[in-house]
Short mmCIF file of C-alpha atoms in Angstrom, two decimals:
data_model
loop_
_atom_site.label_atom_id
_atom_site.label_comp_id
_atom_site.label_asym_id
_atom_site.label_seq_id
_atom_site.Cartn_x
_atom_site.Cartn_y
_atom_site.Cartn_z
CA MET A 12 79.70 -103.09 79.38
CA SER A 13 83.41 -103.55 79.21
CA LYS A 14 84.74 -106.35 81.36
CA PHE A 15 88.14 -106.57 82.94
CA GLN A 16 90.35 -109.42 81.88
CA THR A 17 91.14 -110.10 85.52
CA SER A 18 91.78 -113.84 85.09
CA ILE A 19 95.32 -114.78 84.15
CA HIS A 20 93.87 -117.94 82.60
CA GLU A 21 91.99 -115.94 80.00
CA TYR A 22 95.24 -114.28 79.01
CA LEU A 23 97.31 -117.45 79.00
CA GLU A 24 94.82 -119.29 76.81
CA THR A 25 95.48 -116.79 74.01
CA LEU A 26 99.20 -117.66 73.85
CA PRO A 27 100.62 -120.11 71.28
CA LEU A 28 102.18 -123.47 72.10
CA GLN A 29 105.72 -122.18 71.47
CA THR A 30 105.29 -119.61 74.24
CA PHE A 31 104.06 -122.25 76.68
CA ASN A 32 107.01 -124.51 75.91
CA ARG A 33 109.34 -121.66 76.92
CA LEU A 34 107.29 -120.82 80.00
CA TYR A 35 107.20 -124.41 81.22
CA GLN A 36 110.99 -124.62 81.20
CA LYS A 37 110.94 -122.99 84.64
CA PRO A 38 109.70 -125.05 87.64
CA ALA A 39 108.35 -121.92 89.35
CA THR A 40 106.14 -121.17 86.35
CA CYS A 41 104.75 -124.71 86.31
CA LEU A 42 104.00 -124.51 90.02
CA ALA A 43 102.34 -121.09 89.65
CA VAL A 44 100.09 -122.26 86.81
CA PHE A 45 99.18 -125.32 88.88
CA ARG A 46 98.23 -123.17 91.87
CA LEU A 47 95.98 -121.02 89.68
CA LEU A 48 94.02 -124.03 88.44
CA PRO A 49 90.62 -125.04 89.86
CA PRO A 50 90.65 -127.99 92.31
CA LEU A 51 89.53 -130.58 89.75
CA GLY A 52 92.30 -129.56 87.35
CA LYS A 53 94.86 -129.95 90.13
CA GLN A 54 93.49 -133.39 90.97
CA ILE A 55 93.79 -134.58 87.36
CA ILE A 56 97.41 -133.40 87.15
CA MET A 57 98.42 -135.01 90.44
CA SER A 58 96.73 -138.28 89.48
CA SER A 59 98.57 -138.34 86.14
CA LEU A 60 101.94 -137.01 87.31
CA TYR A 61 103.70 -140.36 87.65
CA VAL A 62 101.72 -142.29 85.06
CA ASP A 63 104.26 -142.47 82.23
CA PRO A 64 102.20 -143.83 79.31
CA PRO A 65 99.39 -141.63 77.93
CA ILE A 66 96.02 -142.23 79.55
CA ALA A 67 93.11 -143.34 77.38
CA VAL A 68 90.21 -140.91 77.31
CA SER A 69 87.80 -143.70 78.20
CA ASP A 70 89.94 -144.69 81.21
CA MET A 71 90.06 -141.14 82.56
CA LYS A 72 86.28 -140.83 82.29
CA LEU A 73 86.04 -143.76 84.72
CA TRP A 74 87.53 -141.48 87.39
CA PHE A 75 84.26 -139.52 87.44
CA LYS A 76 80.80 -140.76 88.28
CA GLY A 77 77.50 -139.77 86.72
CA SER A 78 76.64 -137.22 84.07
CA ALA A 79 77.51 -134.32 86.39
CA GLY A 80 80.98 -135.75 86.87
CA GLU A 81 81.48 -136.15 83.13
CA ILE A 82 80.50 -132.52 82.56
CA LYS A 83 82.98 -131.33 85.19
CA HIS A 84 85.66 -133.57 83.71
CA THR A 85 85.06 -132.15 80.24
CA GLU A 86 85.27 -128.57 81.51
CA ALA A 87 88.48 -129.28 83.45
CA MET A 88 90.14 -130.97 80.47
CA GLN A 89 89.19 -128.10 78.18
CA ARG A 90 91.01 -125.73 80.54
CA LEU A 91 94.06 -128.01 80.78
CA LYS A 92 94.22 -128.41 76.99
CA ALA A 93 93.85 -124.66 76.49
CA LEU A 94 96.89 -124.18 78.75
CA HIS A 95 98.74 -126.87 76.76
CA ILE A 96 99.26 -129.01 79.85
CA PHE A 97 97.48 -131.94 78.18
CA GLU A 98 96.90 -132.80 74.56
CA GLU A 99 94.57 -135.41 73.10
CA VAL A 100 96.20 -137.69 70.53
CA ARG A 101 94.45 -140.73 69.05
CA GLY A 102 92.01 -141.06 71.90
CA LYS A 103 94.62 -140.64 74.64
CA TYR A 104 95.59 -137.79 76.97
CA ALA A 105 99.33 -137.03 77.06
CA MET A 106 100.85 -134.48 79.42
CA ASN A 107 103.18 -131.83 78.02
CA ALA A 108 106.66 -133.32 78.42
CA THR A 109 108.27 -130.02 79.42
CA PHE A 110 105.57 -129.29 82.00
CA LEU A 111 105.78 -132.84 83.35
CA GLU A 112 109.54 -132.71 83.89
CA GLN A 113 109.70 -129.23 85.42
CA PHE A 114 106.63 -129.68 87.61
CA ARG A 115 108.20 -132.81 89.04
CA ASN A 116 111.34 -130.76 89.74
CA ALA A 117 109.24 -128.10 91.45
CA LEU A 118 107.71 -130.69 93.79
CA THR A 119 110.87 -132.68 94.50
CA GLY A 120 113.48 -129.90 94.41
CA GLY A 121 115.25 -131.43 91.41
CA GLY A 122 117.09 -129.64 88.66
CA ASN A 123 119.51 -126.76 88.90
CA SER A 124 117.13 -123.95 87.91
CA GLN A 125 117.08 -120.73 89.91
CA SER A 126 113.49 -119.96 88.93
CA PHE A 127 112.47 -119.69 92.58
CA GLY A 128 114.75 -116.70 93.05
CA LEU A 129 118.36 -116.45 94.11
CA ALA A 130 118.58 -115.78 97.83
CA THR A 131 121.38 -113.46 98.87
CA SER A 132 124.37 -115.07 100.57
CA THR A 133 125.33 -112.06 102.71
CA PRO A 134 123.21 -110.21 105.29
CA ASP A 135 121.67 -106.93 104.23
CA LYS A 136 123.11 -103.90 106.02
CA TYR A 137 119.78 -102.13 105.46
CA HIS A 138 117.52 -105.10 106.17
CA VAL A 139 113.79 -104.37 106.38
CA ASP A 140 111.14 -106.45 108.13
CA ILE A 141 107.62 -107.54 107.17
CA HIS A 142 106.12 -104.57 109.00
CA PHE A 143 108.07 -102.17 106.79
CA LEU A 144 107.20 -104.10 103.62
CA ASP A 145 103.47 -104.05 104.45
CA ASP A 146 103.56 -100.32 105.08
CA TYR A 147 105.50 -99.74 101.86
CA ALA A 148 103.11 -101.83 99.75
CA THR A 149 100.10 -100.13 101.31
CA LYS A 150 101.50 -96.65 100.69
CA GLN A 151 102.48 -97.32 97.08
CA TRP A 152 99.28 -99.11 96.05
CA GLU A 153 96.87 -96.79 97.81
CA ALA A 154 98.65 -93.79 96.26
CA ILE A 155 97.47 -95.08 92.88
CA LEU A 156 93.91 -95.56 94.13
CA HIS A 157 93.92 -92.12 95.76
CA PHE A 158 94.99 -90.58 92.48
CA MET A 159 92.14 -92.35 90.67
CA VAL A 160 89.45 -91.02 93.01
CA GLY A 161 91.07 -87.58 93.25
CA THR A 162 91.66 -87.59 97.01
CA THR A 163 95.32 -86.61 96.85
CA GLU A 164 96.83 -83.24 96.09
CA GLY A 165 100.39 -84.42 95.74
CA ARG A 166 102.34 -85.23 92.61
CA PRO A 167 100.77 -87.80 90.29
CA PRO A 168 102.24 -91.32 90.11
CA CYS A 169 105.23 -92.07 87.93
CA LYS A 170 105.00 -92.22 84.15
CA GLY A 171 104.80 -96.02 84.11
CA VAL A 172 101.66 -96.00 86.28
CA LEU A 173 100.11 -93.26 84.17
CA ASN A 174 100.76 -95.31 81.05
CA LEU A 175 98.76 -98.18 82.51
CA LEU A 176 95.94 -95.94 83.73
CA GLY A 177 95.59 -94.41 80.27
CA ARG A 178 96.06 -97.59 78.25
CA SER A 179 93.66 -99.67 80.33
CA GLY A 180 90.93 -97.01 80.13
CA LEU A 181 90.72 -96.61 83.92
CA MET A 182 91.15 -92.84 83.51
CA THR A 183 90.82 -90.27 80.75
CA GLY A 184 92.66 -87.02 80.19
CA GLY A 185 90.10 -84.59 81.56
CA ALA A 186 87.59 -82.01 80.42
CA ASP A 187 89.74 -80.68 77.62
CA ASN A 188 90.56 -84.09 76.26
CA GLY A 189 87.25 -84.66 74.60
CA GLY A 190 84.52 -87.16 75.13
CA GLY A 191 82.81 -88.92 77.93
CA GLY A 192 83.92 -91.36 80.55
CA GLY A 193 84.43 -94.19 78.09
CA ASP A 194 86.82 -92.33 75.80
CA GLN A 195 90.47 -93.27 75.96
CA MET A 196 93.48 -91.34 74.77
CA ASP A 197 96.86 -92.70 73.79
CA ALA A 198 98.74 -93.96 76.85
CA ARG A 199 101.95 -92.06 76.07
CA ASP A 200 100.07 -88.81 75.50
CA PHE A 201 98.17 -89.34 78.73
CA ALA A 202 101.36 -89.92 80.72
CA SER A 203 103.29 -87.03 79.19
CA GLN A 204 100.44 -84.56 79.64
CA MET A 205 99.87 -85.72 83.19
CA ALA A 206 103.56 -85.28 83.96
CA ARG A 207 103.45 -81.71 82.63
CA GLN A 208 100.05 -81.08 84.28
CA ASP A 209 99.09 -78.95 81.31
CA PHE A 210 95.51 -80.07 80.83
CA GLY A 211 92.24 -80.57 82.71
CA VAL A 212 91.65 -82.70 85.78
CA PRO A 213 91.84 -86.41 84.82
CA LYS A 214 88.56 -88.28 84.97
CA ILE A 215 87.94 -91.78 86.21
CA THR A 216 85.96 -93.92 83.76
CA HIS A 217 83.22 -96.45 84.46
CA LYS A 218 85.87 -99.16 84.20
CA GLY A 219 87.82 -97.27 86.85
CA PHE A 220 84.85 -97.29 89.20
CA GLN A 221 84.49 -101.04 88.75
CA PHE A 222 88.22 -101.41 89.38
CA LEU A 223 87.99 -99.65 92.76
CA LEU A 224 85.35 -102.08 94.02
CA GLN A 225 87.47 -105.17 93.31
CA ASP A 226 89.65 -106.96 95.86
CA ILE A 227 93.36 -106.15 95.83
CA ASN A 228 94.37 -109.42 94.12
CA THR A 229 92.04 -108.66 91.21
CA GLN A 230 93.30 -105.08 91.00
CA VAL A 231 96.94 -106.17 90.93
CA TRP A 232 96.32 -108.79 88.24
CA ALA A 233 94.38 -106.22 86.19
CA PHE A 234 97.46 -103.97 86.28
CA LEU A 235 99.86 -106.79 85.47
CA LEU A 236 97.74 -108.02 82.55
CA GLN A 237 97.75 -104.52 81.09
CA TYR A 238 101.53 -104.50 81.55
CA LEU A 239 101.71 -107.75 79.59
CA ASN A 240 99.71 -106.15 76.79
CA MET A 241 102.24 -103.28 76.73
CA ALA A 242 105.29 -105.57 76.85
CA GLU A 243 105.60 -105.91 73.10
CA SER A 244 105.42 -102.15 72.50
CA LEU A 245 108.14 -101.73 75.15
CA ASN A 246 110.38 -104.27 73.31
CA MET A 247 110.22 -106.64 76.27
CA ASP A 248 110.27 -110.43 76.05
CA LEU A 249 106.79 -111.60 77.01
CA VAL A 250 108.03 -114.93 78.35
CA GLU A 251 110.59 -113.27 80.63
CA VAL A 252 107.92 -110.90 81.97
CA LEU A 253 105.49 -113.73 82.72
CA THR A 254 108.24 -115.86 84.23
CA PHE A 255 109.21 -113.07 86.62
CA PHE A 256 105.57 -112.56 87.68
CA PHE A 257 105.23 -116.25 88.48
CA GLN A 258 108.60 -116.27 90.22
CA LEU A 259 107.50 -113.46 92.53
CA GLY A 260 104.46 -115.50 93.55
CA SER A 261 106.72 -118.27 94.86
CA LEU A 262 109.09 -116.10 96.93
CA GLU A 263 109.05 -115.82 100.69
CA LEU A 264 107.84 -112.66 102.38
CA GLY A 265 110.49 -110.89 104.45
CA LYS A 266 113.50 -112.36 102.66
CA ASP A 267 115.79 -110.50 100.27
CA TYR A 268 116.78 -111.85 96.87
CA SER A 269 119.62 -111.06 94.52
CA SER A 270 118.90 -109.19 91.29
CA GLU A 271 122.21 -110.16 89.67
CA ASN A 272 120.75 -113.21 87.89
CA LEU A 273 117.90 -111.23 86.31
CA THR A 274 117.81 -110.57 82.59
CA PRO A 275 117.82 -106.96 81.28
CA THR A 276 114.07 -107.25 80.67
CA GLN A 277 113.43 -108.40 84.23
CA THR A 278 115.70 -105.69 85.63
CA HIS A 279 113.64 -103.06 83.83
CA LEU A 280 110.48 -104.79 85.03
CA LEU A 281 111.75 -104.65 88.61
CA GLU A 282 111.96 -100.86 88.38
CA ASP A 283 108.32 -100.65 87.25
CA LEU A 284 107.03 -103.04 89.92
CA LYS A 285 108.57 -100.83 92.62
CA ALA A 286 106.09 -98.10 91.67
CA TYR A 287 103.16 -100.47 92.28
CA GLY A 288 104.44 -101.60 95.69
CA ILE A 289 104.90 -105.18 94.49
CA VAL A 290 108.62 -105.22 95.28
CA TYR A 291 110.87 -103.04 97.43
CA GLN A 292 114.37 -101.94 96.44
CA ARG A 293 116.27 -99.47 98.59
CA LYS A 294 117.68 -97.55 95.63
CA ARG A 295 117.92 -97.82 91.88
CA GLY A 296 120.52 -100.35 90.84
CA SER A 297 120.60 -102.12 94.20
CA ARG A 298 121.74 -105.74 93.99
CA ARG A 299 118.94 -107.05 96.17
CA TYR A 300 115.16 -106.67 96.36
CA TYR A 301 112.34 -107.71 98.69
CA PRO A 302 108.97 -109.06 97.50
CA THR A 303 106.01 -107.51 99.33
CA ARG A 304 102.75 -109.19 100.23
CA LEU A 305 101.32 -108.06 96.89
CA ALA A 306 103.92 -110.25 95.17
CA THR A 307 103.85 -113.35 97.37
CA THR A 308 100.06 -113.70 97.07
CA LEU A 309 99.91 -113.38 93.28
CA THR A 310 99.31 -117.10 92.72
CA SER A 311 98.24 -118.22 96.19
CA GLY A 312 94.55 -117.34 95.84
CA THR A 313 94.68 -115.83 99.34
CA PRO A 314 93.00 -112.41 99.73
CA VAL A 315 95.45 -109.59 100.43
CA MET A 316 94.81 -107.54 103.57
CA LEU A 317 97.34 -104.73 103.48
CA GLY A 318 97.93 -102.63 106.53
CA SER A 319 96.46 -105.13 108.96
CA HIS A 320 99.17 -107.70 109.57
CA THR A 321 101.18 -105.38 111.79
CA ASN A 322 98.19 -104.80 114.05
CA ALA A 323 97.61 -108.53 114.25
CA THR A 324 101.21 -109.07 115.29
CA LYS A 325 100.98 -106.52 118.09
CA ILE A 326 97.75 -108.02 119.35
CA ALA A 327 99.12 -111.55 119.27
CA ALA A 328 102.06 -110.42 121.36
CA ALA A 329 99.76 -108.84 123.95
CA ALA A 330 96.87 -111.34 124.14
CA ALA A 331 95.79 -114.82 123.22
CA ALA A 332 95.64 -116.01 119.63
CA LYS A 333 91.85 -116.12 119.57
CA LYS A 334 91.56 -112.54 120.71
CA ALA A 335 94.15 -111.52 118.14
CA GLU A 336 92.09 -113.07 115.36
CA GLU A 337 89.01 -111.18 116.55
CA GLU A 338 90.93 -107.91 116.60
CA GLU A 339 92.34 -108.60 113.14
CA GLU A 340 88.84 -109.28 111.84
CA ASP A 341 87.62 -106.02 113.36
CA ASP A 342 90.41 -104.23 111.52
CA HIS A 343 89.37 -105.73 108.18
CA GLY A 344 85.64 -104.94 108.43
CA PHE A 345 84.40 -101.42 109.08
CA ILE A 346 80.89 -101.17 107.56
CA VAL A 347 77.63 -101.57 109.48
CA LEU A 348 74.48 -101.68 107.31
CA GLU A 349 71.05 -101.54 108.96
CA THR A 350 67.66 -102.61 107.65
CA ASN A 351 66.62 -98.94 107.38
CA TYR A 352 69.36 -98.46 104.71
CA ARG A 353 71.62 -96.48 107.04
CA ILE A 354 75.36 -97.10 106.86
CA TYR A 355 77.95 -96.51 109.58
CA ALA A 356 81.55 -96.80 108.36
CA TYR A 357 84.19 -96.86 111.10
CA THR A 358 87.08 -95.49 109.09
CA ASP A 359 89.10 -92.30 108.62
CA SER A 360 90.67 -93.41 105.32
CA PRO A 361 89.97 -90.88 102.55
CA LEU A 362 90.19 -93.71 100.02
CA GLN A 363 87.54 -95.87 101.71
CA ILE A 364 85.29 -92.84 102.18
CA ALA A 365 85.68 -91.91 98.50
CA VAL A 366 84.72 -95.44 97.43
CA LEU A 367 81.65 -95.40 99.69
CA ASN A 368 80.65 -92.07 98.19
CA LEU A 369 80.28 -93.84 94.84
CA PHE A 370 77.05 -95.55 95.91
CA VAL A 371 76.14 -94.06 99.33
CA HIS A 372 74.67 -90.66 100.16
CA LEU A 373 77.08 -89.58 102.92
CA ARG A 374 75.61 -87.31 105.60
CA ASP A 375 77.95 -86.90 108.58
CA ARG A 376 81.66 -87.28 109.12
CA PHE A 377 83.35 -87.74 112.46
CA PRO A 378 87.03 -88.24 113.36
CA ASN A 379 86.78 -92.04 113.09
CA MET A 380 83.42 -92.64 111.40
CA VAL A 381 81.15 -91.52 108.56
CA THR A 382 77.42 -92.05 108.29
CA GLY A 383 75.20 -92.19 105.27
CA VAL A 384 72.21 -93.87 103.68
CA VAL A 385 71.73 -96.06 100.64
CA THR A 386 69.14 -94.35 98.47
CA ARG A 387 67.59 -94.90 95.07
CA ASP A 388 69.41 -91.86 93.70
CA SER A 389 72.80 -92.94 95.09
CA ILE A 390 72.48 -96.43 93.61
CA ARG A 391 71.27 -95.09 90.25
CA ARG A 392 74.25 -92.71 90.23
CA ALA A 393 76.58 -95.68 90.72
CA LEU A 394 74.78 -97.74 88.07
CA SER A 395 75.14 -94.92 85.56
CA LYS A 396 78.92 -95.06 86.08
CA GLY A 397 79.09 -98.75 85.20
CA ILE A 398 79.00 -100.20 88.72
CA THR A 399 76.71 -103.22 89.07
CA ALA A 400 74.50 -104.23 91.98
CA ASP A 401 76.55 -107.38 92.50
CA GLN A 402 79.74 -105.34 92.84
CA ILE A 403 78.14 -103.09 95.45
CA ILE A 404 76.81 -106.06 97.44
CA THR A 405 80.17 -107.85 97.20
CA TYR A 406 82.03 -104.78 98.45
CA LEU A 407 79.65 -104.33 101.40
CA THR A 408 79.96 -108.01 102.30
CA ALA A 409 83.75 -108.07 102.03
CA HIS A 410 84.10 -105.01 104.30
CA ALA A 411 81.30 -105.82 106.74
CA HIS A 412 82.05 -105.20 110.42
CA ALA A 413 82.86 -108.18 112.65
CA GLN A 414 79.53 -107.75 114.48
CA MET A 415 77.66 -108.11 111.19
CA ARG A 416 79.59 -111.27 110.32
CA LYS A 417 78.05 -112.99 113.31
CA HIS A 418 74.71 -113.03 111.46
CA SER A 419 73.64 -115.08 108.46
CA PRO A 420 73.18 -113.63 105.95
CA ILE A 421 75.70 -110.90 106.66
CA LEU A 422 73.79 -108.07 104.93
CA PRO A 423 70.08 -107.35 105.53
CA LEU A 424 68.10 -109.09 102.81
CA THR A 425 65.71 -106.15 102.47
CA VAL A 426 68.57 -103.85 101.48
CA VAL A 427 70.19 -106.42 99.17
CA ASP A 428 66.91 -107.11 97.37
CA GLN A 429 66.17 -103.41 97.01
CA ILE A 430 69.58 -102.70 95.48
CA ARG A 431 68.93 -105.43 92.90
CA LEU A 432 65.43 -104.06 92.22
CA TRP A 433 66.86 -100.59 91.60
CA GLU A 434 69.24 -102.13 89.07
CA ILE A 435 66.38 -103.99 87.35
CA GLU A 436 64.38 -100.78 87.31
CA LYS A 437 67.19 -99.02 85.46
CA ASN A 438 67.66 -101.84 82.97
CA ARG A 439 64.03 -102.20 81.91
CA LEU A 440 64.91 -101.12 78.36
CA ARG A 441 67.57 -102.78 76.25
CA PRO A 442 68.94 -101.39 72.98
CA VAL A 443 68.46 -103.78 70.07
CA PRO A 444 69.78 -103.14 66.53
CA SER A 445 66.75 -103.12 64.23
CA TRP A 446 65.28 -101.89 60.94
CA LEU A 447 62.20 -99.67 60.64
CA TYR A 448 59.93 -100.00 57.60
CA SER A 449 57.57 -97.08 57.10
CA GLN A 450 55.67 -94.97 54.56
CA PHE A 451 53.66 -97.79 53.02
CA SER A 452 51.25 -96.13 50.57
CA ARG A 453 48.82 -99.04 50.61
CA GLN A 454 47.46 -100.96 53.58
CA GLN A 455 47.63 -104.14 51.52
CA ASP A 456 51.40 -103.79 51.04
CA PHE A 457 51.92 -103.24 54.76
CA GLU A 458 49.82 -106.23 55.77
CA SER A 459 51.56 -108.44 53.22
CA THR A 460 55.01 -107.43 54.50
CA LEU A 461 53.93 -107.86 58.14
CA GLU A 462 52.58 -111.34 57.42
CA TYR A 463 55.82 -112.36 55.69
CA ALA A 464 58.00 -111.01 58.54
CA SER A 465 55.79 -112.73 61.13
CA GLU A 466 56.30 -116.06 59.38
CA LEU A 467 60.06 -115.52 59.70
CA ASP A 468 59.61 -114.55 63.40
CA VAL A 469 61.64 -111.36 62.99
CA VAL A 470 58.98 -108.80 64.04
CA LEU A 471 59.92 -106.65 67.03
CA TRP A 472 57.08 -104.12 66.84
CA SER A 473 54.34 -103.04 64.44
CA ASN A 474 51.66 -100.35 64.20
CA GLN A 475 48.72 -101.02 61.90
CA LYS A 476 47.36 -97.49 62.05
CA ARG A 477 50.66 -95.76 61.17
CA ARG A 478 51.79 -98.57 58.84
CA MET A 479 55.13 -98.96 60.57
CA LEU A 480 57.06 -102.18 61.07
CA CYS A 481 60.24 -102.83 63.12
CA ILE A 482 62.17 -106.05 62.50
CA THR A 483 65.42 -107.57 63.76
CA ALA A 484 68.73 -106.88 62.06
CA GLU A 485 68.97 -110.56 61.09
CA GLY A 486 65.63 -110.47 59.30
CA HIS A 487 66.39 -107.37 57.23
CA THR A 488 67.95 -109.30 54.32
CA ALA A 489 64.90 -111.47 53.70
CA VAL A 490 62.28 -108.79 54.40
CA GLY A 491 64.22 -106.24 52.36
CA ALA A 492 64.22 -108.59 49.38
CA TYR A 493 60.47 -109.06 49.77
CA VAL A 494 59.91 -105.28 49.83
CA ARG A 495 62.08 -104.83 46.74
CA LYS A 496 59.82 -107.30 44.93
CA LEU A 497 56.84 -105.13 45.93
CA ILE A 498 58.65 -102.07 44.61
CA SER A 499 59.43 -103.72 41.27
CA ARG A 500 55.82 -104.90 41.01
CA HIS A 501 54.60 -101.32 41.54
CA LYS A 502 56.98 -100.11 38.84
CA GLU A 503 55.60 -102.68 36.39
CA LEU A 504 52.04 -101.59 37.16
CA GLN A 505 53.01 -97.94 36.68
CA ALA A 506 54.56 -98.78 33.31
CA GLN A 507 51.43 -100.62 32.19
CA GLN A 508 49.22 -97.77 33.31
CA ALA A 509 51.44 -95.27 31.49
CA GLN A 510 50.99 -97.25 28.28
CA GLN A 511 47.22 -97.13 28.75
CA SER A 512 47.50 -93.31 29.10
CA SER A 513 45.92 -93.39 32.50
CA PRO A 514 48.86 -92.90 34.90
CA HIS A 515 48.34 -93.35 38.60
CA THR A 516 51.25 -92.79 40.94
CA HIS A 517 52.03 -95.31 43.63
CA HIS A 518 54.57 -94.55 46.31
CA SER A 519 56.92 -97.39 47.14
CA PRO A 520 57.52 -98.42 50.74
CA HIS A 521 60.36 -96.49 52.37
CA VAL A 522 62.98 -98.37 54.42
CA SER A 523 65.19 -96.67 56.98
CA SER A 524 67.67 -97.98 59.49
CA VAL A 525 67.38 -97.16 63.16
CA ALA A 526 69.16 -98.21 66.32
CA SER A 527 66.40 -98.48 68.89
#
């Protein structure tokens, strides 16, 4: 099953040292990479930040106790070395000089870099508040998700979004574009045909279904990583694109920033990010832009809850802070799951209903609620589209109603266990590349080959009566050579018998390949 490259670390670790040296020239980039690190990696950096001479490997191991601590230390250092923050030279750990200098500047406010954005010096005549930015980000991002599940009848997203949907394999061209859900057409063809609307209804792929069940942070990073993969084909500087992404994660929500200091690559990037709802710009070519909540949480690790912050603000103004938090929590969770597999979803969002329909058999719909039941058929339908049991359980947990969150565990264990059992039931058989040996003319040849393959421990299946033998792909070379020896031996016997004028035909074993 295809897996999303949703971790920015996995992408960064593929970049060469020269790229990192350019990236680490900006304090905002150093701070963003630091914030994305696991806690132990952060602790190692902070403990080494003002230790000028390189640290001996043996000395750093003393910071950790026991074998478990050494294992965690090794894993953390492997990540830091992969990101070229540390390097090991002659038994000592030395921090990247560029990262060290700029990260210090990020913490102390030193240097004259404008990597944290250039705030505008004059008030905006058309200033917008956080409420507007949240609504804008919600509208833009959910429009993409609505298009993926087919719940909107309006115009499709812009060409840049369609490029990403086609290139990432989240959607395919439609019935007339050949192939099943996993097929992928060229991104430019997909976008141009979608813009003309001259072909079948676009289809969401199994990767698209998995994408819908992720949290918003993961979805946004999946989009941005695909954009990074397209940067080279768009003649964009990869370092400038990454730098701008990290810069957005350090900006302040509700403030406007000047676009005059942006490079041509970043200016073009700003236009594309508007379509995703990551930034807001009043009109094309405007000299200022506003980061939305999708941007400011890129490197914070904080889950994004679009469309709920305005409600929380209203409640906080009308009641106590504790009551406001309870109301905000109610707004986030809308699913009630009972032990009898029934689901009650308190929502009128077509997008949330469409996502539920992926793995729930919906029965009734009311103005503010839908009801359904989790069945074996509904779960198997979701599994066939590439959705896993863990993704379903995670989605139900993340969107559980506030009343369900008062219990531990949040979801009924009977339902959770049954969903996992249905997945195990579907995955009872696994495809294994193998070789099938058949048509042995003599029982002795079959038994000899079976004995040889058993000694090599490469036998997957055998049938004495039908003289058939299935071995692993790795064992085919050795077993095939053994069978060829049997064939040559039979040919020698046939030649000897022909000379004695008493021919007797022997059929050689037949070998065929099969993917079973």
